Short mmCIF file of C-alpha atoms in Angstrom, two decimals:
data_model
loop_
_atom_site.label_atom_id
_atom_site.label_comp_id
_atom_site.label_asym_id
_atom_site.label_seq_id
_atom_site.Cartn_x
_atom_site.Cartn_y
_atom_site.Cartn_z
CA UNK A 1 75.66 -8.94 -30.34
CA UNK A 2 72.94 -10.59 -32.45
CA UNK A 3 72.16 -8.85 -35.69
CA UNK A 4 68.50 -9.81 -35.54
CA UNK A 5 66.14 -10.73 -32.72
CA UNK A 6 62.58 -11.81 -33.38
CA UNK A 7 59.72 -11.03 -31.02
CA UNK A 8 56.58 -13.09 -31.51
CA UNK A 9 53.48 -11.58 -29.94
CA UNK A 10 51.42 -14.43 -28.49
CA UNK A 11 49.63 -12.88 -25.52
CA UNK A 12 46.21 -12.39 -27.10
CA UNK A 13 43.38 -14.09 -25.25
CA UNK A 14 41.70 -15.33 -28.43
CA UNK A 15 38.22 -15.08 -26.92
CA UNK A 16 36.58 -15.49 -30.32
CA UNK A 17 38.06 -18.96 -30.59
CA UNK A 18 35.82 -19.93 -27.64
CA UNK A 19 38.43 -22.33 -26.31
CA UNK A 20 40.33 -23.01 -23.10
CA UNK A 21 43.45 -23.52 -25.23
CA UNK A 22 45.54 -20.41 -25.97
CA UNK A 23 44.81 -19.29 -29.52
CA UNK A 24 48.35 -19.70 -30.79
CA UNK A 25 48.40 -23.37 -29.74
CA UNK A 26 45.53 -24.30 -32.02
CA UNK A 27 46.81 -26.44 -34.88
CA UNK A 28 46.61 -26.00 -38.63
CA UNK A 29 47.94 -28.75 -40.91
CA UNK A 30 49.52 -30.56 -37.98
CA UNK A 31 51.41 -27.64 -36.47
CA UNK A 32 50.36 -24.96 -33.99
CA UNK A 33 49.89 -21.40 -35.21
CA UNK A 34 52.85 -20.37 -33.08
CA UNK A 35 54.86 -23.28 -34.47
CA UNK A 36 54.33 -22.06 -38.04
CA UNK A 37 55.42 -18.52 -37.13
CA UNK A 38 58.40 -19.78 -35.13
CA UNK A 39 59.63 -21.78 -38.11
CA UNK A 40 59.74 -18.57 -40.15
CA UNK A 41 61.28 -16.60 -37.29
CA UNK A 42 64.16 -19.04 -36.97
CA UNK A 43 65.20 -18.17 -40.50
CA UNK A 44 66.60 -14.91 -39.10
CA UNK A 45 67.02 -15.62 -35.37
CA UNK A 46 67.75 -18.98 -33.80
CA UNK A 47 65.92 -18.33 -30.54
CA UNK A 48 62.88 -16.05 -30.92
CA UNK A 49 61.36 -14.22 -27.97
CA UNK A 50 57.74 -15.20 -27.33
CA UNK A 51 55.59 -12.77 -25.38
CA UNK A 52 52.77 -14.69 -23.71
CA UNK A 53 49.98 -13.57 -21.44
CA UNK A 54 48.97 -14.31 -17.90
CA UNK A 55 47.16 -17.65 -17.74
CA UNK A 56 48.87 -18.99 -20.87
CA UNK A 57 51.65 -20.96 -19.17
CA UNK A 58 50.86 -23.86 -21.50
CA UNK A 59 52.86 -21.98 -24.16
CA UNK A 60 56.27 -22.29 -22.42
CA UNK A 61 55.23 -25.73 -21.17
CA UNK A 62 54.61 -26.82 -24.76
CA UNK A 63 57.71 -25.38 -26.42
CA UNK A 64 60.23 -25.59 -23.59
CA UNK A 65 63.62 -24.06 -24.34
CA UNK A 66 62.90 -23.56 -28.04
CA UNK A 67 62.19 -19.90 -27.21
CA UNK A 68 63.12 -17.14 -24.83
CA UNK A 69 59.98 -16.01 -23.01
CA UNK A 70 58.63 -12.70 -21.79
CA UNK A 71 55.41 -12.56 -19.78
CA UNK A 72 52.84 -9.82 -20.25
CA UNK A 73 50.91 -9.74 -16.99
CA UNK A 74 48.35 -7.22 -18.21
CA UNK A 75 47.28 -7.10 -21.83
CA UNK A 76 47.76 -3.42 -22.53
CA UNK A 77 48.41 -3.59 -26.26
CA UNK A 78 51.07 -4.54 -28.77
CA UNK A 79 53.42 -1.75 -27.76
CA UNK A 80 53.24 -2.86 -24.14
CA UNK A 81 53.91 -6.46 -25.22
CA UNK A 82 57.13 -5.43 -26.96
CA UNK A 83 58.13 -3.46 -23.84
CA UNK A 84 58.02 -6.78 -21.93
CA UNK A 85 60.73 -8.12 -24.24
CA UNK A 86 63.11 -5.15 -24.09
CA UNK A 87 65.74 -6.98 -21.97
CA UNK A 88 65.84 -9.84 -24.48
CA UNK A 89 66.28 -7.59 -27.54
CA UNK A 90 68.45 -4.76 -26.23
CA UNK A 91 71.72 -6.24 -27.50
CA UNK A 92 70.52 -6.81 -31.07
CA UNK A 93 70.94 -4.50 -34.06
CA UNK A 94 67.46 -5.14 -35.45
CA UNK A 95 64.22 -6.47 -34.01
CA UNK A 96 61.62 -8.24 -36.11
CA UNK A 97 58.09 -8.25 -34.68
CA UNK A 98 55.73 -11.01 -35.79
CA UNK A 99 52.23 -11.99 -34.69
CA UNK A 100 51.84 -15.50 -33.31
CA UNK A 101 48.50 -15.97 -35.04
CA UNK A 102 49.74 -15.45 -38.63
CA UNK A 103 50.69 -18.95 -39.79
CA UNK A 104 50.77 -18.09 -43.51
CA UNK A 105 53.67 -15.66 -43.41
CA UNK A 106 56.55 -16.93 -45.55
CA UNK A 107 60.24 -17.08 -44.72
CA UNK A 108 61.20 -15.23 -47.90
CA UNK A 109 58.87 -12.37 -46.96
CA UNK A 110 60.52 -11.88 -43.57
CA UNK A 111 63.98 -12.08 -45.13
CA UNK A 112 63.00 -9.45 -47.70
CA UNK A 113 61.73 -7.15 -44.93
CA UNK A 114 65.03 -7.53 -43.06
CA UNK A 115 66.96 -6.76 -46.22
CA UNK A 116 64.81 -3.65 -46.76
CA UNK A 117 65.87 -2.03 -43.49
CA UNK A 118 69.53 -3.01 -43.95
CA UNK A 119 69.63 -1.58 -47.46
CA UNK A 120 67.97 1.66 -46.31
CA UNK A 121 70.95 2.51 -44.12
CA UNK A 122 71.52 3.63 -40.50
CA UNK A 123 68.91 6.41 -40.68
CA UNK A 124 66.06 3.95 -41.15
CA UNK A 125 64.20 3.23 -37.92
CA UNK A 126 61.65 0.77 -39.23
CA UNK A 127 60.56 -1.27 -42.24
CA UNK A 128 56.99 -2.48 -42.30
CA UNK A 129 54.94 -4.82 -44.44
CA UNK A 130 51.99 -3.31 -46.33
CA UNK A 131 49.37 -4.28 -48.92
CA UNK A 132 46.90 -2.37 -51.09
CA UNK A 133 44.02 -4.76 -51.86
CA UNK A 134 40.97 -3.80 -53.89
CA UNK A 135 38.76 -4.41 -50.87
CA UNK A 136 40.16 -3.02 -47.63
CA UNK A 137 39.36 -4.91 -44.41
CA UNK A 138 39.49 -3.24 -41.00
CA UNK A 139 43.28 -2.94 -40.86
CA UNK A 140 45.37 0.04 -39.85
CA UNK A 141 46.02 2.56 -42.66
CA UNK A 142 49.49 3.66 -43.69
CA UNK A 143 49.73 7.45 -43.68
CA UNK A 144 52.29 9.17 -45.93
CA UNK A 145 53.52 12.77 -46.01
CA UNK A 146 53.52 15.10 -49.01
CA UNK A 147 56.75 13.52 -50.25
CA UNK A 148 55.26 10.05 -50.13
CA UNK A 149 57.24 8.99 -47.05
CA UNK A 150 55.58 6.84 -44.38
CA UNK A 151 54.82 9.15 -41.45
CA UNK A 152 52.34 7.17 -39.37
CA UNK A 153 49.76 4.42 -39.01
CA UNK A 154 46.20 5.02 -37.92
CA UNK A 155 44.21 2.07 -36.59
CA UNK A 156 40.84 1.41 -38.18
CA UNK A 157 38.93 2.16 -34.96
CA UNK A 158 40.69 5.52 -34.64
CA UNK A 159 40.58 6.48 -38.32
CA UNK A 160 38.64 9.49 -39.54
CA UNK A 161 36.35 8.94 -42.57
CA UNK A 162 38.94 10.34 -44.99
CA UNK A 163 41.63 8.11 -43.46
CA UNK A 164 39.46 5.05 -44.00
CA UNK A 165 39.66 5.82 -47.72
CA UNK A 166 43.40 5.07 -47.67
CA UNK A 167 44.02 1.83 -49.56
CA UNK A 168 47.47 0.98 -48.20
CA UNK A 169 47.15 -1.25 -45.16
CA UNK A 170 49.56 -2.04 -42.35
CA UNK A 171 50.00 -5.82 -42.03
CA UNK A 172 51.46 -5.74 -38.48
CA UNK A 173 54.82 -7.24 -39.39
CA UNK A 174 57.84 -5.03 -38.71
CA UNK A 175 61.60 -4.88 -38.63
CA UNK A 176 62.88 -2.11 -36.34
CA UNK A 177 66.30 -0.77 -35.69
CA UNK A 178 66.44 -1.95 -32.08
CA UNK A 179 67.88 1.22 -30.56
CA UNK A 180 65.19 3.29 -32.30
CA UNK A 181 62.45 0.89 -31.17
CA UNK A 182 63.54 1.03 -27.52
CA UNK A 183 63.66 4.80 -27.76
CA UNK A 184 60.14 4.99 -29.23
CA UNK A 185 58.30 2.57 -26.94
CA UNK A 186 59.29 4.58 -23.90
CA UNK A 187 57.13 7.45 -25.15
CA UNK A 188 53.98 5.45 -26.06
CA UNK A 189 50.72 6.59 -24.51
CA UNK A 190 47.32 4.79 -24.46
CA UNK A 191 45.51 7.72 -26.04
CA UNK A 192 43.26 5.88 -28.45
CA UNK A 193 39.91 4.12 -28.74
CA UNK A 194 41.26 0.94 -27.17
CA UNK A 195 43.17 2.71 -24.36
CA UNK A 196 46.17 0.57 -25.23
CA UNK A 197 49.84 1.10 -26.03
CA UNK A 198 49.90 0.70 -29.82
CA UNK A 199 53.11 -0.51 -31.41
CA UNK A 200 51.93 1.26 -34.55
CA UNK A 201 52.40 4.63 -32.81
CA UNK A 202 56.15 3.98 -32.90
CA UNK A 203 56.08 4.71 -36.63
CA UNK A 204 54.91 8.28 -36.12
CA UNK A 205 57.32 8.79 -33.22
CA UNK A 206 60.27 7.60 -35.29
CA UNK A 207 59.25 9.80 -38.24
CA UNK A 208 58.98 12.86 -35.99
CA UNK A 209 62.44 12.13 -34.59
CA UNK A 210 64.03 12.14 -38.01
CA UNK A 211 64.16 8.45 -38.79
CA UNK A 212 62.96 7.16 -42.13
CA UNK A 213 60.34 4.42 -42.27
CA UNK A 214 60.44 2.06 -45.25
CA UNK A 215 57.65 -0.16 -46.53
CA UNK A 216 57.59 -3.44 -48.40
CA UNK A 217 54.42 -4.13 -50.37
CA UNK A 218 53.10 -7.69 -50.21
CA UNK A 219 51.34 -8.84 -53.40
CA UNK A 220 49.46 -11.67 -51.65
CA UNK A 221 47.80 -10.24 -48.58
CA UNK A 222 46.67 -13.71 -47.51
CA UNK A 223 50.16 -14.24 -46.12
CA UNK A 224 49.49 -11.77 -43.33
CA UNK A 225 45.95 -12.78 -42.40
CA UNK A 226 45.59 -13.45 -38.67
CA UNK A 227 43.51 -16.20 -37.10
CA UNK A 228 40.90 -15.00 -34.62
CA UNK A 229 38.02 -17.45 -35.11
CA UNK A 230 37.53 -21.13 -35.88
CA UNK A 231 36.38 -20.16 -39.37
CA UNK A 232 39.64 -18.27 -39.99
CA UNK A 233 41.56 -21.24 -38.58
CA UNK A 234 39.90 -23.50 -41.15
CA UNK A 235 40.73 -21.02 -43.93
CA UNK A 236 44.38 -20.85 -42.83
CA UNK A 237 44.58 -24.63 -42.65
CA UNK A 238 43.19 -24.97 -46.16
CA UNK A 239 45.80 -22.53 -47.46
CA UNK A 240 48.62 -24.35 -45.67
CA UNK A 241 47.48 -27.71 -47.01
CA UNK A 242 47.42 -26.30 -50.53
CA UNK A 243 51.06 -25.25 -50.09
CA UNK A 244 52.02 -28.68 -48.76
CA UNK A 245 50.22 -30.53 -51.55
CA UNK A 246 51.56 -28.27 -54.28
CA UNK A 247 55.12 -28.89 -53.10
CA UNK A 248 54.54 -32.66 -53.13
CA UNK A 249 52.96 -32.57 -56.58
CA UNK A 250 55.99 -30.70 -57.89
CA UNK A 251 58.26 -33.35 -56.34
CA UNK A 252 56.59 -36.17 -58.29
CA UNK A 253 53.73 -37.30 -56.05
CA UNK A 254 50.34 -37.93 -57.69
CA UNK A 255 47.03 -36.96 -56.09
CA UNK A 256 43.69 -37.70 -57.70
CA UNK A 257 42.10 -34.78 -55.83
CA UNK A 258 44.56 -32.55 -53.93
CA UNK A 259 41.72 -30.61 -52.30
CA UNK A 260 40.54 -33.83 -50.64
CA UNK A 261 43.99 -35.07 -49.58
CA UNK A 262 45.05 -34.03 -46.09
CA UNK A 263 48.78 -33.95 -45.37
CA UNK A 264 50.45 -32.45 -42.30
CA UNK A 265 53.59 -30.38 -42.27
CA UNK A 266 56.64 -32.59 -41.91
CA UNK A 267 55.20 -35.58 -43.77
CA UNK A 268 57.42 -36.85 -46.59
CA UNK A 269 56.18 -38.72 -49.67
CA UNK A 270 58.37 -40.24 -52.37
CA UNK A 271 57.94 -39.77 -56.13
CA UNK A 272 55.50 -41.93 -58.12
CA UNK A 273 53.34 -42.51 -55.06
CA UNK A 274 49.62 -42.19 -55.74
CA UNK A 275 47.28 -40.73 -53.11
CA UNK A 276 43.54 -41.20 -53.48
CA UNK A 277 40.95 -38.73 -52.11
CA UNK A 278 40.34 -38.93 -48.38
CA UNK A 279 43.89 -39.98 -47.49
CA UNK A 280 45.08 -38.42 -44.21
CA UNK A 281 48.82 -38.32 -43.43
CA UNK A 282 49.72 -36.93 -40.00
CA UNK A 283 52.64 -36.44 -37.65
CA UNK A 284 56.05 -37.83 -38.53
CA UNK A 285 54.85 -40.00 -41.40
CA UNK A 286 57.19 -41.05 -44.21
CA UNK A 287 55.92 -42.65 -47.40
CA UNK A 288 58.33 -44.22 -49.89
CA UNK A 289 58.28 -44.18 -53.68
CA UNK A 290 55.81 -46.02 -55.88
CA UNK A 291 53.27 -46.57 -53.11
CA UNK A 292 49.49 -46.46 -53.47
CA UNK A 293 47.29 -45.19 -50.66
CA UNK A 294 43.63 -45.72 -51.36
CA UNK A 295 40.77 -43.62 -50.06
CA UNK A 296 39.97 -43.63 -46.36
CA UNK A 297 43.50 -44.46 -45.19
CA UNK A 298 44.88 -42.58 -42.18
CA UNK A 299 48.55 -42.83 -41.27
CA UNK A 300 50.04 -41.24 -38.14
CA UNK A 301 53.78 -41.34 -37.28
CA UNK A 302 54.13 -44.25 -39.69
CA UNK A 303 56.84 -45.26 -42.18
CA UNK A 304 55.94 -47.03 -45.42
CA UNK A 305 58.68 -48.38 -47.70
CA UNK A 306 58.69 -48.36 -51.50
CA UNK A 307 55.99 -50.10 -53.51
CA UNK A 308 53.59 -50.76 -50.65
CA UNK A 309 49.80 -50.50 -50.94
CA UNK A 310 47.48 -49.38 -48.15
CA UNK A 311 43.73 -49.61 -48.62
CA UNK A 312 41.11 -48.11 -46.31
CA UNK A 313 43.23 -48.69 -43.21
CA UNK A 314 44.50 -46.94 -40.07
CA UNK A 315 48.20 -47.12 -39.23
CA UNK A 316 49.52 -45.44 -36.08
CA UNK A 317 53.17 -45.61 -35.09
CA UNK A 318 53.84 -48.52 -37.48
CA UNK A 319 56.67 -49.44 -39.86
CA UNK A 320 55.86 -51.31 -43.07
CA UNK A 321 58.37 -52.78 -45.50
CA UNK A 322 58.60 -52.87 -49.30
CA UNK A 323 55.94 -54.22 -51.65
CA UNK A 324 53.59 -55.12 -48.83
CA UNK A 325 49.80 -54.99 -49.08
CA UNK A 326 47.79 -53.65 -46.17
CA UNK A 327 44.00 -53.76 -45.90
CA UNK A 328 41.29 -53.04 -46.54
CA UNK A 329 40.21 -52.17 -42.99
CA UNK A 330 43.45 -53.07 -41.25
CA UNK A 331 44.37 -51.41 -37.95
CA UNK A 332 48.08 -51.24 -37.14
CA UNK A 333 48.81 -49.88 -33.69
CA UNK A 334 52.08 -48.52 -32.25
CA UNK A 335 55.29 -50.57 -32.36
CA UNK A 336 54.09 -52.79 -35.16
CA UNK A 337 56.82 -53.61 -37.70
CA UNK A 338 55.91 -55.48 -40.89
CA UNK A 339 58.50 -56.82 -43.30
CA UNK A 340 58.76 -56.90 -47.08
CA UNK A 341 56.24 -58.56 -49.43
CA UNK A 342 53.78 -59.27 -46.65
CA UNK A 343 50.00 -59.44 -46.94
CA UNK A 344 47.83 -58.16 -44.12
CA UNK A 345 44.15 -58.69 -44.82
CA UNK A 346 40.88 -57.04 -43.93
CA UNK A 347 39.83 -56.51 -40.32
CA UNK A 348 43.26 -57.43 -38.96
CA UNK A 349 44.52 -55.63 -35.87
CA UNK A 350 48.13 -55.64 -34.74
CA UNK A 351 49.85 -54.10 -31.73
CA UNK A 352 53.54 -54.38 -30.80
CA UNK A 353 53.93 -57.05 -33.43
CA UNK A 354 57.04 -57.88 -35.47
CA UNK A 355 56.21 -59.59 -38.76
CA UNK A 356 58.90 -61.18 -40.92
CA UNK A 357 59.23 -61.01 -44.70
CA UNK A 358 56.73 -62.82 -46.96
CA UNK A 359 54.32 -63.52 -44.11
CA UNK A 360 50.54 -63.55 -44.67
CA UNK A 361 48.08 -62.51 -41.99
CA UNK A 362 44.53 -63.18 -43.11
CA UNK A 363 41.31 -61.42 -42.23
CA UNK A 364 39.63 -61.16 -38.83
CA UNK A 365 42.87 -61.79 -36.95
CA UNK A 366 44.42 -60.14 -33.88
CA UNK A 367 48.20 -60.17 -33.41
CA UNK A 368 49.23 -58.47 -30.18
CA UNK A 369 52.66 -58.64 -28.53
CA UNK A 370 54.03 -61.20 -30.95
CA UNK A 371 57.06 -61.94 -33.11
CA UNK A 372 56.40 -63.80 -36.37
CA UNK A 373 59.16 -65.12 -38.61
CA UNK A 374 59.27 -65.11 -42.40
CA UNK A 375 56.86 -67.01 -44.67
CA UNK A 376 54.39 -67.59 -41.85
CA UNK A 377 50.73 -68.10 -42.73
CA UNK A 378 48.01 -67.03 -40.30
CA UNK A 379 44.51 -68.11 -41.22
CA UNK A 380 41.24 -66.28 -40.62
CA UNK A 381 40.25 -65.59 -37.03
CA UNK A 382 43.59 -66.29 -35.36
CA UNK A 383 43.89 -64.59 -31.96
CA UNK A 384 46.98 -64.01 -29.85
CA UNK A 385 45.55 -63.89 -26.33
CA UNK A 386 48.29 -61.67 -24.91
CA UNK A 387 46.67 -60.30 -21.72
CA UNK A 388 45.69 -62.24 -18.61
CA UNK A 389 44.02 -59.30 -16.90
CA UNK A 390 47.20 -58.09 -15.19
CA UNK A 391 50.20 -58.67 -17.46
CA UNK A 392 50.85 -58.78 -21.20
CA UNK A 393 52.97 -61.56 -22.67
CA UNK A 394 54.85 -62.10 -25.94
CA UNK A 395 54.48 -65.15 -28.18
CA UNK A 396 56.79 -66.12 -31.03
CA UNK A 397 56.13 -68.01 -34.25
CA UNK A 398 58.99 -69.54 -36.24
CA UNK A 399 59.62 -69.25 -39.98
CA UNK A 400 57.23 -71.08 -42.35
CA UNK A 401 54.82 -72.03 -39.60
CA UNK A 402 51.19 -72.53 -40.61
CA UNK A 403 48.47 -71.50 -38.16
CA UNK A 404 44.98 -72.53 -39.18
CA UNK A 405 41.74 -70.61 -38.90
CA UNK A 406 40.20 -69.91 -35.48
CA UNK A 407 43.39 -70.75 -33.62
CA UNK A 408 43.93 -69.19 -30.19
CA UNK A 409 47.48 -68.76 -28.89
CA UNK A 410 47.45 -68.23 -25.12
CA UNK A 411 50.59 -66.18 -24.54
CA UNK A 412 53.39 -66.71 -23.80
CA UNK A 413 53.95 -69.61 -26.17
CA UNK A 414 56.53 -70.51 -28.84
CA UNK A 415 55.60 -72.09 -32.12
CA UNK A 416 58.57 -73.77 -33.77
CA UNK A 417 59.79 -73.35 -37.32
CA UNK A 418 57.63 -75.17 -39.85
CA UNK A 419 55.01 -76.22 -37.27
CA UNK A 420 51.46 -76.81 -38.48
CA UNK A 421 48.50 -75.95 -36.26
CA UNK A 422 45.15 -77.26 -37.39
CA UNK A 423 42.10 -74.99 -37.53
CA UNK A 424 40.14 -74.57 -34.32
CA UNK A 425 43.07 -75.35 -32.01
CA UNK A 426 43.88 -73.56 -28.75
CA UNK A 427 47.63 -73.47 -28.02
CA UNK A 428 48.69 -73.25 -24.36
CA UNK A 429 52.22 -74.66 -24.52
CA UNK A 430 55.28 -74.46 -26.76
CA UNK A 431 55.14 -76.31 -30.08
CA UNK A 432 58.33 -77.94 -31.43
CA UNK A 433 59.50 -77.35 -35.02
CA UNK A 434 57.72 -79.25 -37.81
CA UNK A 435 55.08 -80.61 -35.43
CA UNK A 436 51.39 -81.04 -36.24
CA UNK A 437 49.01 -79.85 -33.54
CA UNK A 438 45.31 -80.68 -33.51
CA UNK A 439 43.42 -79.36 -30.52
CA UNK A 440 39.79 -79.77 -31.53
CA UNK A 441 37.08 -81.37 -29.44
CA UNK A 442 36.18 -84.80 -30.86
CA UNK A 443 33.09 -84.71 -33.05
CA UNK A 444 30.01 -86.56 -31.79
CA UNK A 445 27.31 -87.32 -34.37
CA UNK A 446 23.78 -88.30 -33.23
CA UNK A 447 21.69 -89.26 -36.25
CA UNK A 448 18.12 -87.99 -36.21
CA UNK A 449 18.61 -85.95 -33.04
CA UNK A 450 17.43 -82.67 -34.60
CA UNK A 451 14.41 -84.08 -36.43
CA UNK A 452 11.29 -82.24 -35.28
CA UNK A 453 13.22 -80.33 -32.62
CA UNK A 454 12.29 -76.94 -34.07
CA UNK A 455 8.55 -77.64 -33.86
CA UNK A 456 8.86 -79.00 -30.35
CA UNK A 457 10.57 -75.86 -29.11
CA UNK A 458 8.26 -73.46 -30.91
#
């Protein structure tokens, strides 16, 4: 028997998001809303139960076997949603209920709630999260009896004027004794303004049946704010990014303006790295120590080793070695691997390229489907013509080769170690080591040919 099971309610339609995507799949700081909640849930239960609605099959399609799933065919309220999961939770001692659209909830908060119900003893049927802010939004109010014990929750739409004056709010995060929860949900009735089965009604039912209901007050109510609109999504994302950036700052990373530095969950950055404003780090990106990323750089699923500099560039699915300089305005596409102490200049594009140590790739150059050795020099405007309209081909360049400006390499070709290709050459066949290749058209000079030509053509 599992001590804890977690049920994540993710069946809401999210109509205010005005999107064809289920609300809980919208992303904040690189992770879906449901993904953030699931990460917290797994702190107390390895395989949470996700309740999703009809028409939201993209949720199980997205997460696969990370969860156990329960389908809510008709959206009849939160109590009804938990009913759909009763087979999945029946063998647990406790059931935690979380909302799939609350990405700011913290692991330590959920752990504290679980500890609250355990400490309260076997007579406790539920522990719930509450807050008492100075300004009370339209949340359910926590009702207490004359002895100060929680005896019910009244939803804002059903609250009488005097009940709306209650300052203690229900934050819709619970830990139930599972047997008590299953007992209570069987007696729920949709007798309210929404004509729904409210999970909150379980609190009153449990109280009336002799169970105690404990509360845990949350000092920072922002943790339990749900996302229902794009504006709230942006607010949640800003809060998550602040958390991410604060953790990195404490670990030794420098940011000139943290509010203008955008880092996804899961990105790692080493100490003594400096991030300028406008830097965007996404996906599975790993930055080493002592790096500098200047403004306007975007890195996705990219690894950068220690001491490397990236300036105003886009790197996607790339690997870059130590003490290398990238940019400005470089574009590294997937499967590009660059060695140590390299220099990749402005307006260079690479795709599926392997670049050896100490190699220099100058500006206005395209390297696609190529393997370059160490200490190679590529001049300005070099192009690897890797595609013939049907197939892509790989070219290789040996160590210490020199390729002059405006050289075209028609793949597949091999350039030998130490070969020297003069500027303006087109290479169509393999070049042996240490060879000199000059492929220019012979110059023809006609003295006086241009004299007066402009006026004649005017």
